[in-house]
Structure formats: structure tokens, C-alpha cells
Amino acid sequence: GASDFCSILVNSLEITDVPALCASAFHYSSLVAVRERELDSDMECSLEEHKCIQHAGSDAKYLCALAGSGIESFGTHAVKIALDAARLKSMETLASEVVVARNAALDSQDARNLRSLLLSVNEEGDWRALAIRSAACLYRLEGLEAHRSLSSSSTTTTTTTPKTTRARVQTLEESRASQEALHIYAPLAARLGMFRLKTELEDAAFRTLYPHSHAFVSALCGGENTNSVGEGMKSVLDDITNQMKRVVQEDCTFMENIDNVSVMARVKE
């Protein structure tokens, strides 16, 4: 739950300050509370939250979910980060509803507009709020992937399966979450200098949208659970290195003015 969510900020972003982690935990809990009430209309909210919704309207449900949560006990910095993250979540929800109402997929212009919107909304806010929302996207993708793996393992049967099976088609939620990761949150993470999170978002989204291509590239680069370079990529690097050596050595003018030359290659993430 909240601890898994906070671990993304610690491991992928190296965020260890207490206010940010407290804000992350309360932000996660508020999202869960809102989601549970949407699924169960009989579930009651706190008096403070009810008054907040009456005053601010249902569009502020993520902000109001923090009312009476007790986050004030962890300082004003934590409160500010959590409120900034809640505002961003509210804007994301409104923008998503507009795209869904158009019955259209998220295109490049929509993604660019939403990135600009989130940056402008958080212009005077704490940058950690954007980090929290980007981490939330990765957490959602990982949750969907875990659910997909659990579902596929639970539906195995003892009947003989054909040698060729159709690739599993991702759900609408998986497709939307992956598109948002690729076109909104990964670029935002890169803009904020969070390159490890950017890579993890792109990898998780690509793995969901294009599983066969991801498996092929992963095998080429040495597999998913290793940082080593696979034999296929080593062959590519060796070929490129030999070509570069040949080009340099055939340049007589260049070679006459140096003692020796070496060409090295590596995989750049």
C-alpha cells in the first residue's frame, strides 16, 4: 500500500526527506479513500471532508480527502506538498474526463497540453508534488501488471494448448495508463531531471503496450533482470566498432598525425 508507493520515491527518485514521504503516504491514502467511496456509495466520509466538499464542490474531492486526515501533525511542508499533489490529481482527472468524453485516444497535442497544464498549476507549488504524481503513474502500471500476471496464472487449464496463441490484448485501463506514462509523466520526469523514473515509466509502459517487442529488445540487451549486455547487442557493438576503426584507419591524413588510435563502444541507457 502506502509503503510500496513511498518506496518508489526512495528507490527511483532517492527522495528521503520526511515531509515528502509523509505527503506521499497521505496522498496515497486519500486516493484510496476516494476510490473506495466511488465504489461504495454507502461509505461515509469524515465531517471535515463532508464540509469541504459542500464548500468546494465534488471537483475538489482529492483536496477534501485530506481534511481531517491528521497530516497537519507532520508540519506545514508536508501539508503543502500533499495539497499540491491533490491539485495536480484533480486537474489530471478533469483532463482525462475530457479525453474520454471525446471518445478519442490521447494524442501528442493532448499530452503536450496536459504537461503544460500540470506545470502551470504547480508553478508556485513544490516540485515534489509532480514527483509524487509521476511515481503514482509508475505504481499504477506496476499494479496493473501484477494483476495481469495474477489473472493469467489463475486462468491456466490442464487442457492442451495450441502451439500458436494469440497475444493478450491490454485492457482499456492498461492502454490509457501506458499512454499517459509514455507521453505525459515520462517527459515530465525527464524535465525535472528524474531520469531513472523516466526510464522505469517508459519500460513499464512499453512492456504493457508492446510485450513481444519488449521481450525481443530485452533479450537483445541481456534480459530484464540483469544489467549485462546480451550477446546480440555485443555483436552489434563489435560490428560498429570495427566499422569505425576501418573508417579512421583509412583516413591517411588523420593517421599520419597521430601515434595510435583506439575505438571503444558501450551501451548508453
PDB file of C-alpha atoms in Angstrom:
ATOM      1  CA  GLY A   1       0.000   0.000   0.000  1.00  0.00           C
ATOM      2  CA  ALA A   2       1.395   3.328   1.122  1.00  0.00           C
ATOM      3  CA  SER A   3       4.773   1.815   1.980  1.00  0.00           C
ATOM      4  CA  ASP A   4       5.123   0.356  -1.542  1.00  0.00           C
ATOM      5  CA  PHE A   5       4.178   3.728  -3.008  1.00  0.00           C
ATOM      6  CA  CYS A   6       6.741   5.562  -0.866  1.00  0.00           C
ATOM      7  CA  SER A   7       9.404   3.011  -1.788  1.00  0.00           C
ATOM      8  CA  ILE A   8       9.174   4.186  -5.407  1.00  0.00           C
ATOM      9  CA  LEU A   9      10.135   7.692  -4.321  1.00  0.00           C
ATOM     10  CA  VAL A  10      13.006   6.324  -2.235  1.00  0.00           C
ATOM     11  CA  ASN A  11      14.359   3.828  -4.773  1.00  0.00           C
ATOM     12  CA  SER A  12      13.622   5.572  -8.073  1.00  0.00           C
ATOM     13  CA  LEU A  13      13.937   9.212  -7.023  1.00  0.00           C
ATOM     14  CA  GLU A  14      16.138   8.973  -3.933  1.00  0.00           C
ATOM     15  CA  ILE A  15      13.702  11.201  -2.068  1.00  0.00           C
ATOM     16  CA  THR A  16      14.257  10.580   1.629  1.00  0.00           C
ATOM     17  CA  ASP A  17      13.117  13.779   3.345  1.00  0.00           C
ATOM     18  CA  VAL A  18      10.371  13.167   5.881  1.00  0.00           C
ATOM     19  CA  PRO A  19       7.854  15.820   4.683  1.00  0.00           C
ATOM     20  CA  ALA A  20       7.840  14.437   1.121  1.00  0.00           C
ATOM     21  CA  LEU A  21       7.415  10.837   2.265  1.00  0.00           C
ATOM     22  CA  CYS A  22       4.660  11.804   4.716  1.00  0.00           C
ATOM     23  CA  ALA A  23       2.896  13.740   1.961  1.00  0.00           C
ATOM     24  CA  SER A  24       3.236  10.717  -0.343  1.00  0.00           C
ATOM     25  CA  ALA A  25       1.705   8.369   2.214  1.00  0.00           C
ATOM     26  CA  PHE A  26      -1.236  10.685   2.896  1.00  0.00           C
ATOM     27  CA  HIS A  27      -1.716  11.306  -0.828  1.00  0.00           C
ATOM     28  CA  TYR A  28      -1.901   7.572  -1.447  1.00  0.00           C
ATOM     29  CA  SER A  29      -4.354   7.079   1.410  1.00  0.00           C
ATOM     30  CA  SER A  30      -6.578   9.901   0.142  1.00  0.00           C
ATOM     31  CA  LEU A  31      -6.696   8.381  -3.360  1.00  0.00           C
ATOM     32  CA  VAL A  32      -7.666   5.005  -1.899  1.00  0.00           C
ATOM     33  CA  ALA A  33     -10.369   6.621   0.235  1.00  0.00           C
ATOM     34  CA  VAL A  34     -11.870   8.462  -2.745  1.00  0.00           C
ATOM     35  CA  ARG A  35     -11.772   5.317  -4.859  1.00  0.00           C
ATOM     36  CA  GLU A  36     -13.460   3.221  -2.189  1.00  0.00           C
ATOM     37  CA  ARG A  37     -16.259   5.753  -1.773  1.00  0.00           C
ATOM     38  CA  GLU A  38     -16.804   5.820  -5.528  1.00  0.00           C
ATOM     39  CA  LEU A  39     -17.204   2.044  -5.469  1.00  0.00           C
ATOM     40  CA  ASP A  40     -19.357   2.020  -2.322  1.00  0.00           C
ATOM     41  CA  SER A  41     -21.878   4.852  -2.183  1.00  0.00           C
ATOM     42  CA  ASP A  42     -22.879   3.864   1.355  1.00  0.00           C
ATOM     43  CA  MET A  43     -19.418   4.589   2.733  1.00  0.00           C
ATOM     44  CA  GLU A  44     -19.409   7.786   4.799  1.00  0.00           C
ATOM     45  CA  CYS A  45     -16.675  10.388   4.845  1.00  0.00           C
ATOM     46  CA  SER A  46     -15.426  12.403   7.810  1.00  0.00           C
ATOM     47  CA  LEU A  47     -17.258  15.513   8.938  1.00  0.00           C
ATOM     48  CA  GLU A  48     -14.345  17.748   7.893  1.00  0.00           C
ATOM     49  CA  GLU A  49     -14.274  16.182   4.430  1.00  0.00           C
ATOM     50  CA  HIS A  50     -18.047  16.489   4.054  1.00  0.00           C
ATOM     51  CA  LYS A  51     -17.912  20.208   4.902  1.00  0.00           C
ATOM     52  CA  CYS A  52     -15.030  20.700   2.471  1.00  0.00           C
ATOM     53  CA  ILE A  53     -16.918  19.033  -0.395  1.00  0.00           C
ATOM     54  CA  GLN A  54     -20.040  21.100   0.361  1.00  0.00           C
ATOM     55  CA  HIS A  55     -17.972  24.278   0.221  1.00  0.00           C
ATOM     56  CA  ALA A  56     -15.596  23.485  -2.660  1.00  0.00           C
ATOM     57  CA  GLY A  57     -17.633  21.028  -4.751  1.00  0.00           C
ATOM     58  CA  SER A  58     -17.044  17.465  -5.857  1.00  0.00           C
ATOM     59  CA  ASP A  59     -14.208  18.523  -8.198  1.00  0.00           C
ATOM     60  CA  ALA A  60     -12.111  19.129  -5.073  1.00  0.00           C
ATOM     61  CA  LYS A  61     -12.658  15.617  -3.708  1.00  0.00           C
ATOM     62  CA  TYR A  62      -8.929  14.816  -3.626  1.00  0.00           C
ATOM     63  CA  LEU A  63      -8.175  18.011  -1.726  1.00  0.00           C
ATOM     64  CA  CYS A  64     -11.072  17.417   0.647  1.00  0.00           C
ATOM     65  CA  ALA A  65      -9.961  13.842   1.272  1.00  0.00           C
ATOM     66  CA  LEU A  66      -7.005  15.311   3.178  1.00  0.00           C
ATOM     67  CA  ALA A  67      -9.328  17.215   5.538  1.00  0.00           C
ATOM     68  CA  GLY A  68      -9.245  15.631   8.963  1.00  0.00           C
ATOM     69  CA  SER A  69      -6.555  13.145   7.901  1.00  0.00           C
ATOM     70  CA  GLY A  70      -4.078  14.372  10.503  1.00  0.00           C
ATOM     71  CA  ILE A  71      -1.355  15.368   8.076  1.00  0.00           C
ATOM     72  CA  GLU A  72      -1.072  18.701   9.891  1.00  0.00           C
ATOM     73  CA  SER A  73       0.798  16.854  12.639  1.00  0.00           C
ATOM     74  CA  PHE A  74       3.742  16.370  10.257  1.00  0.00           C
ATOM     75  CA  GLY A  75       4.330  20.046   9.531  1.00  0.00           C
ATOM     76  CA  THR A  76       3.340  22.702   7.019  1.00  0.00           C
ATOM     77  CA  HIS A  77       5.830  21.472   4.417  1.00  0.00           C
ATOM     78  CA  ALA A  78       4.189  18.054   4.273  1.00  0.00           C
ATOM     79  CA  VAL A  79       0.747  19.678   4.072  1.00  0.00           C
ATOM     80  CA  LYS A  80       1.814  21.891   1.163  1.00  0.00           C
ATOM     81  CA  ILE A  81       3.281  19.001  -0.829  1.00  0.00           C
ATOM     82  CA  ALA A  82       0.158  16.881  -0.263  1.00  0.00           C
ATOM     83  CA  LEU A  83      -2.168  19.719  -1.263  1.00  0.00           C
ATOM     84  CA  ASP A  84      -0.121  20.440  -4.393  1.00  0.00           C
ATOM     85  CA  ALA A  85      -0.249  16.752  -5.343  1.00  0.00           C
ATOM     86  CA  ALA A  86      -4.024  16.705  -4.764  1.00  0.00           C
ATOM     87  CA  ARG A  87      -4.485  19.734  -7.053  1.00  0.00           C
ATOM     88  CA  LEU A  88      -2.481  18.008  -9.761  1.00  0.00           C
ATOM     89  CA  LYS A  89      -4.572  14.867  -9.383  1.00  0.00           C
ATOM     90  CA  SER A  90      -7.763  16.916  -9.705  1.00  0.00           C
ATOM     91  CA  MET A  91      -6.535  18.515 -12.925  1.00  0.00           C
ATOM     92  CA  GLU A  92      -5.457  15.116 -14.296  1.00  0.00           C
ATOM     93  CA  THR A  93      -8.917  13.719 -13.602  1.00  0.00           C
ATOM     94  CA  LEU A  94     -10.682  16.616 -15.329  1.00  0.00           C
ATOM     95  CA  ALA A  95      -8.409  16.391 -18.360  1.00  0.00           C
ATOM     96  CA  SER A  96      -8.896  12.624 -18.563  1.00  0.00           C
ATOM     97  CA  GLU A  97     -12.672  13.050 -18.462  1.00  0.00           C
ATOM     98  CA  VAL A  98     -12.470  15.465 -21.398  1.00  0.00           C
ATOM     99  CA  VAL A  99     -10.441  12.974 -23.455  1.00  0.00           C
ATOM    100  CA  VAL A 100     -12.794  10.109 -22.570  1.00  0.00           C
ATOM    101  CA  ALA A 101     -15.851  12.227 -23.401  1.00  0.00           C
ATOM    102  CA  ARG A 102     -14.417  12.792 -26.878  1.00  0.00           C
ATOM    103  CA  ASN A 103     -14.070   9.015 -27.192  1.00  0.00           C
ATOM    104  CA  ALA A 104     -10.581   9.570 -28.529  1.00  0.00           C
ATOM    105  CA  ALA A 105      -7.132   8.289 -27.694  1.00  0.00           C
ATOM    106  CA  LEU A 106      -4.539  10.532 -26.085  1.00  0.00           C
ATOM    107  CA  ASP A 107      -2.707  12.227 -28.961  1.00  0.00           C
ATOM    108  CA  SER A 108       0.512  14.216 -28.916  1.00  0.00           C
ATOM    109  CA  GLN A 109      -1.274  17.570 -28.731  1.00  0.00           C
ATOM    110  CA  ASP A 110      -3.395  16.434 -25.778  1.00  0.00           C
ATOM    111  CA  ALA A 111      -0.281  15.186 -23.992  1.00  0.00           C
ATOM    112  CA  ARG A 112       1.586  18.437 -24.644  1.00  0.00           C
ATOM    113  CA  ASN A 113      -1.356  20.496 -23.377  1.00  0.00           C
ATOM    114  CA  LEU A 114      -1.707  18.406 -20.229  1.00  0.00           C
ATOM    115  CA  ARG A 115       2.018  18.618 -19.470  1.00  0.00           C
ATOM    116  CA  SER A 116       1.842  22.387 -19.798  1.00  0.00           C
ATOM    117  CA  LEU A 117      -1.284  22.467 -17.639  1.00  0.00           C
ATOM    118  CA  LEU A 118       0.301  20.443 -14.849  1.00  0.00           C
ATOM    119  CA  LEU A 119       3.424  22.593 -14.897  1.00  0.00           C
ATOM    120  CA  SER A 120       1.378  25.800 -14.763  1.00  0.00           C
ATOM    121  CA  VAL A 121      -0.858  24.504 -11.967  1.00  0.00           C
ATOM    122  CA  ASN A 122       2.235  23.632  -9.953  1.00  0.00           C
ATOM    123  CA  GLU A 123       4.189  26.731 -10.939  1.00  0.00           C
ATOM    124  CA  GLU A 124       4.212  28.026  -7.365  1.00  0.00           C
ATOM    125  CA  GLY A 125       3.969  24.581  -5.825  1.00  0.00           C
ATOM    126  CA  ASP A 126       6.578  22.148  -4.603  1.00  0.00           C
ATOM    127  CA  TRP A 127       8.345  20.120  -7.309  1.00  0.00           C
ATOM    128  CA  ARG A 128       7.921  17.037  -5.142  1.00  0.00           C
ATOM    129  CA  ALA A 129       4.209  17.122  -5.914  1.00  0.00           C
ATOM    130  CA  LEU A 130       4.990  16.455  -9.586  1.00  0.00           C
ATOM    131  CA  ALA A 131       7.388  13.733  -8.490  1.00  0.00           C
ATOM    132  CA  ILE A 132       4.620  12.123  -6.433  1.00  0.00           C
ATOM    133  CA  ARG A 133       2.186  12.164  -9.350  1.00  0.00           C
ATOM    134  CA  SER A 134       4.814  10.703 -11.697  1.00  0.00           C
ATOM    135  CA  ALA A 135       5.562   7.988  -9.138  1.00  0.00           C
ATOM    136  CA  ALA A 136       1.815   7.328  -8.861  1.00  0.00           C
ATOM    137  CA  CYS A 137       1.717   6.581 -12.572  1.00  0.00           C
ATOM    138  CA  LEU A 138       4.506   4.012 -12.198  1.00  0.00           C
ATOM    139  CA  TYR A 139       2.771   2.497  -9.166  1.00  0.00           C
ATOM    140  CA  ARG A 140      -0.439   2.168 -11.173  1.00  0.00           C
ATOM    141  CA  LEU A 141       1.351   0.473 -14.076  1.00  0.00           C
ATOM    142  CA  GLU A 142       3.100  -1.952 -11.759  1.00  0.00           C
ATOM    143  CA  GLY A 143      -0.216  -2.734 -10.066  1.00  0.00           C
ATOM    144  CA  LEU A 144      -1.921  -3.400 -13.391  1.00  0.00           C
ATOM    145  CA  GLU A 145       0.964  -5.614 -14.465  1.00  0.00           C
ATOM    146  CA  ALA A 146       0.799  -7.590 -11.211  1.00  0.00           C
ATOM    147  CA  HIS A 147      -2.953  -8.023 -11.636  1.00  0.00           C
ATOM    148  CA  ARG A 148      -2.457  -9.154 -15.235  1.00  0.00           C
ATOM    149  CA  SER A 149       0.143 -11.724 -14.187  1.00  0.00           C
ATOM    150  CA  LEU A 150      -2.094 -12.995 -11.396  1.00  0.00           C
ATOM    151  CA  SER A 151      -5.070 -13.275 -13.738  1.00  0.00           C
ATOM    152  CA  SER A 152      -3.111 -15.127 -16.403  1.00  0.00           C
ATOM    153  CA  SER A 153      -1.715 -17.612 -13.877  1.00  0.00           C
ATOM    154  CA  SER A 154      -5.128 -18.259 -12.324  1.00  0.00           C
ATOM    155  CA  THR A 155      -6.734 -18.980 -15.695  1.00  0.00           C
ATOM    156  CA  THR A 156      -4.325 -21.744 -16.687  1.00  0.00           C
ATOM    157  CA  THR A 157      -6.030 -25.010 -17.514  1.00  0.00           C
ATOM    158  CA  THR A 158      -4.923 -28.583 -17.906  1.00  0.00           C
ATOM    159  CA  THR A 159      -6.190 -28.776 -21.450  1.00  0.00           C
ATOM    160  CA  THR A 160      -3.705 -28.988 -24.300  1.00  0.00           C
ATOM    161  CA  THR A 161      -2.980 -25.566 -25.748  1.00  0.00           C
ATOM    162  CA  PRO A 162      -2.102 -24.976 -29.395  1.00  0.00           C
ATOM    163  CA  LYS A 163       1.443 -24.088 -30.334  1.00  0.00           C
ATOM    164  CA  THR A 164       0.423 -20.660 -31.590  1.00  0.00           C
ATOM    165  CA  THR A 165      -1.599 -18.480 -29.239  1.00  0.00           C
ATOM    166  CA  ARG A 166      -2.880 -15.002 -29.760  1.00  0.00           C
ATOM    167  CA  ALA A 167      -1.187 -12.216 -27.878  1.00  0.00           C
ATOM    168  CA  ARG A 168      -3.148 -10.908 -24.942  1.00  0.00           C
ATOM    169  CA  VAL A 169      -4.809  -7.582 -25.712  1.00  0.00           C
ATOM    170  CA  GLN A 170      -4.341  -4.998 -22.995  1.00  0.00           C
ATOM    171  CA  THR A 171      -7.412  -3.568 -21.284  1.00  0.00           C
ATOM    172  CA  LEU A 172      -8.587  -0.006 -21.835  1.00  0.00           C
ATOM    173  CA  GLU A 173      -7.248   0.982 -18.419  1.00  0.00           C
ATOM    174  CA  GLU A 174      -3.842  -0.540 -19.188  1.00  0.00           C
ATOM    175  CA  SER A 175      -3.715   1.216 -22.544  1.00  0.00           C
ATOM    176  CA  ARG A 176      -4.621   4.615 -21.074  1.00  0.00           C
ATOM    177  CA  ALA A 177      -2.193   4.290 -18.166  1.00  0.00           C
ATOM    178  CA  SER A 178       0.616   3.284 -20.534  1.00  0.00           C
ATOM    179  CA  GLN A 179      -0.088   6.130 -22.964  1.00  0.00           C
ATOM    180  CA  GLU A 180      -0.138   8.609 -20.077  1.00  0.00           C
ATOM    181  CA  ALA A 181       3.164   7.229 -18.826  1.00  0.00           C
ATOM    182  CA  LEU A 182       4.846   7.494 -22.227  1.00  0.00           C
ATOM    183  CA  HIS A 183       3.519  10.878 -23.295  1.00  0.00           C
ATOM    184  CA  ILE A 184       2.905  12.787 -20.047  1.00  0.00           C
ATOM    185  CA  TYR A 185       4.758  11.537 -16.987  1.00  0.00           C
ATOM    186  CA  ALA A 186       7.965  10.241 -18.555  1.00  0.00           C
ATOM    187  CA  PRO A 187       8.600  13.607 -20.297  1.00  0.00           C
ATOM    188  CA  LEU A 188       7.743  15.423 -17.049  1.00  0.00           C
ATOM    189  CA  ALA A 189      10.169  13.211 -15.138  1.00  0.00           C
ATOM    190  CA  ALA A 190      12.874  13.967 -17.700  1.00  0.00           C
ATOM    191  CA  ARG A 191      12.183  17.695 -17.455  1.00  0.00           C
ATOM    192  CA  LEU A 192      12.583  17.518 -13.687  1.00  0.00           C
ATOM    193  CA  GLY A 193      15.832  15.573 -14.015  1.00  0.00           C
ATOM    194  CA  MET A 194      14.334  12.323 -12.700  1.00  0.00           C
ATOM    195  CA  PHE A 195      15.892  10.153 -15.396  1.00  0.00           C
ATOM    196  CA  ARG A 196      15.716   6.858 -13.514  1.00  0.00           C
ATOM    197  CA  LEU A 197      11.964   7.287 -13.017  1.00  0.00           C
ATOM    198  CA  LYS A 198      11.631   8.304 -16.684  1.00  0.00           C
ATOM    199  CA  THR A 199      13.344   5.076 -17.763  1.00  0.00           C
ATOM    200  CA  GLU A 200      11.176   2.943 -15.460  1.00  0.00           C
ATOM    201  CA  LEU A 201       7.983   4.611 -16.710  1.00  0.00           C
ATOM    202  CA  GLU A 202       8.929   4.082 -20.341  1.00  0.00           C
ATOM    203  CA  ASP A 203       9.962   0.477 -19.707  1.00  0.00           C
ATOM    204  CA  ALA A 204       6.734  -0.389 -17.851  1.00  0.00           C
ATOM    205  CA  ALA A 205       4.557   1.295 -20.478  1.00  0.00           C
ATOM    206  CA  PHE A 206       6.413  -0.276 -23.397  1.00  0.00           C
ATOM    207  CA  ARG A 207       6.192  -3.689 -21.733  1.00  0.00           C
ATOM    208  CA  THR A 208       2.410  -3.320 -21.455  1.00  0.00           C
ATOM    209  CA  LEU A 209       1.719  -1.884 -24.904  1.00  0.00           C
ATOM    210  CA  TYR A 210       4.198  -3.971 -26.907  1.00  0.00           C
ATOM    211  CA  PRO A 211       5.006  -7.150 -24.931  1.00  0.00           C
ATOM    212  CA  HIS A 212       6.562  -9.075 -27.841  1.00  0.00           C
ATOM    213  CA  SER A 213       8.769  -6.171 -28.925  1.00  0.00           C
ATOM    214  CA  HIS A 214       9.769  -5.584 -25.300  1.00  0.00           C
ATOM    215  CA  ALA A 215      10.720  -9.243 -24.895  1.00  0.00           C
ATOM    216  CA  PHE A 216      12.824  -9.104 -28.080  1.00  0.00           C
ATOM    217  CA  VAL A 217      14.667  -5.919 -27.051  1.00  0.00           C
ATOM    218  CA  SER A 218      15.094  -7.216 -23.508  1.00  0.00           C
ATOM    219  CA  ALA A 219      16.649 -10.435 -24.790  1.00  0.00           C
ATOM    220  CA  LEU A 220      18.950  -8.426 -27.053  1.00  0.00           C
ATOM    221  CA  CYS A 221      20.134  -6.356 -24.094  1.00  0.00           C
ATOM    222  CA  GLY A 222      20.672  -9.287 -21.773  1.00  0.00           C
ATOM    223  CA  GLY A 223      17.272  -9.880 -20.191  1.00  0.00           C
ATOM    224  CA  GLU A 224      15.043  -7.978 -17.794  1.00  0.00           C
ATOM    225  CA  ASN A 225      16.784  -8.883 -14.535  1.00  0.00           C
ATOM    226  CA  THR A 226      20.358  -8.075 -15.433  1.00  0.00           C
ATOM    227  CA  ASN A 227      22.405  -5.020 -16.343  1.00  0.00           C
ATOM    228  CA  SER A 228      24.685  -7.044 -18.613  1.00  0.00           C
ATOM    229  CA  VAL A 229      24.722  -6.687 -22.349  1.00  0.00           C
ATOM    230  CA  GLY A 230      23.272  -9.616 -24.274  1.00  0.00           C
ATOM    231  CA  GLU A 231      25.130 -11.484 -26.992  1.00  0.00           C
ATOM    232  CA  GLY A 232      23.028  -9.816 -29.669  1.00  0.00           C
ATOM    233  CA  MET A 233      23.972  -6.327 -28.507  1.00  0.00           C
ATOM    234  CA  LYS A 234      27.619  -7.334 -28.149  1.00  0.00           C
ATOM    235  CA  SER A 235      27.573  -8.386 -31.780  1.00  0.00           C
ATOM    236  CA  VAL A 236      26.109  -5.011 -32.788  1.00  0.00           C
ATOM    237  CA  LEU A 237      28.714  -3.132 -30.757  1.00  0.00           C
ATOM    238  CA  ASP A 238      31.552  -5.191 -32.225  1.00  0.00           C
ATOM    239  CA  ASP A 239      30.323  -4.576 -35.769  1.00  0.00           C
ATOM    240  CA  ILE A 240      30.017  -0.823 -35.245  1.00  0.00           C
ATOM    241  CA  THR A 241      33.419  -0.687 -33.548  1.00  0.00           C
ATOM    242  CA  ASN A 242      35.085  -2.481 -36.472  1.00  0.00           C
ATOM    243  CA  GLN A 243      33.423  -0.158 -38.981  1.00  0.00           C
ATOM    244  CA  MET A 244      34.615   2.909 -37.088  1.00  0.00           C
ATOM    245  CA  LYS A 245      38.153   1.527 -36.860  1.00  0.00           C
ATOM    246  CA  ARG A 246      38.184   0.917 -40.599  1.00  0.00           C
ATOM    247  CA  VAL A 247      36.948   4.441 -41.362  1.00  0.00           C
ATOM    248  CA  VAL A 248      39.590   6.005 -39.135  1.00  0.00           C
ATOM    249  CA  GLN A 249      42.448   3.819 -40.360  1.00  0.00           C
ATOM    250  CA  GLU A 250      41.600   4.540 -43.999  1.00  0.00           C
ATOM    251  CA  ASP A 251      41.954   8.279 -43.367  1.00  0.00           C
ATOM    252  CA  CYS A 252      45.625   8.704 -44.313  1.00  0.00           C
ATOM    253  CA  THR A 253      45.858  12.366 -43.312  1.00  0.00           C
ATOM    254  CA  PHE A 254      44.455  11.612 -39.882  1.00  0.00           C
ATOM    255  CA  MET A 255      46.684   8.587 -39.293  1.00  0.00           C
ATOM    256  CA  GLU A 256      49.848  10.498 -40.315  1.00  0.00           C
ATOM    257  CA  ASN A 257      49.308  12.970 -37.484  1.00  0.00           C
ATOM    258  CA  ILE A 258      48.744  10.547 -34.591  1.00  0.00           C
ATOM    259  CA  ASP A 259      50.706   7.773 -32.952  1.00  0.00           C
ATOM    260  CA  ASN A 260      47.833   5.372 -32.376  1.00  0.00           C
ATOM    261  CA  VAL A 261      44.047   5.325 -32.103  1.00  0.00           C
ATOM    262  CA  SER A 262      41.564   3.125 -30.279  1.00  0.00           C
ATOM    263  CA  VAL A 263      37.791   2.894 -30.696  1.00  0.00           C
ATOM    264  CA  MET A 264      35.567   1.833 -27.792  1.00  0.00           C
ATOM    265  CA  ALA A 265      31.821   1.304 -27.648  1.00  0.00           C
ATOM    266  CA  ARG A 266      29.279   0.944 -24.847  1.00  0.00           C
ATOM    267  CA  VAL A 267      25.532   0.781 -24.348  1.00  0.00           C
ATOM    268  CA  LYS A 268      24.137   4.127 -23.191  1.00  0.00           C
ATOM    269  CA  GLU A 269      20.887   3.995 -21.224  1.00  0.00           C
TER     270      GLU A 269
END
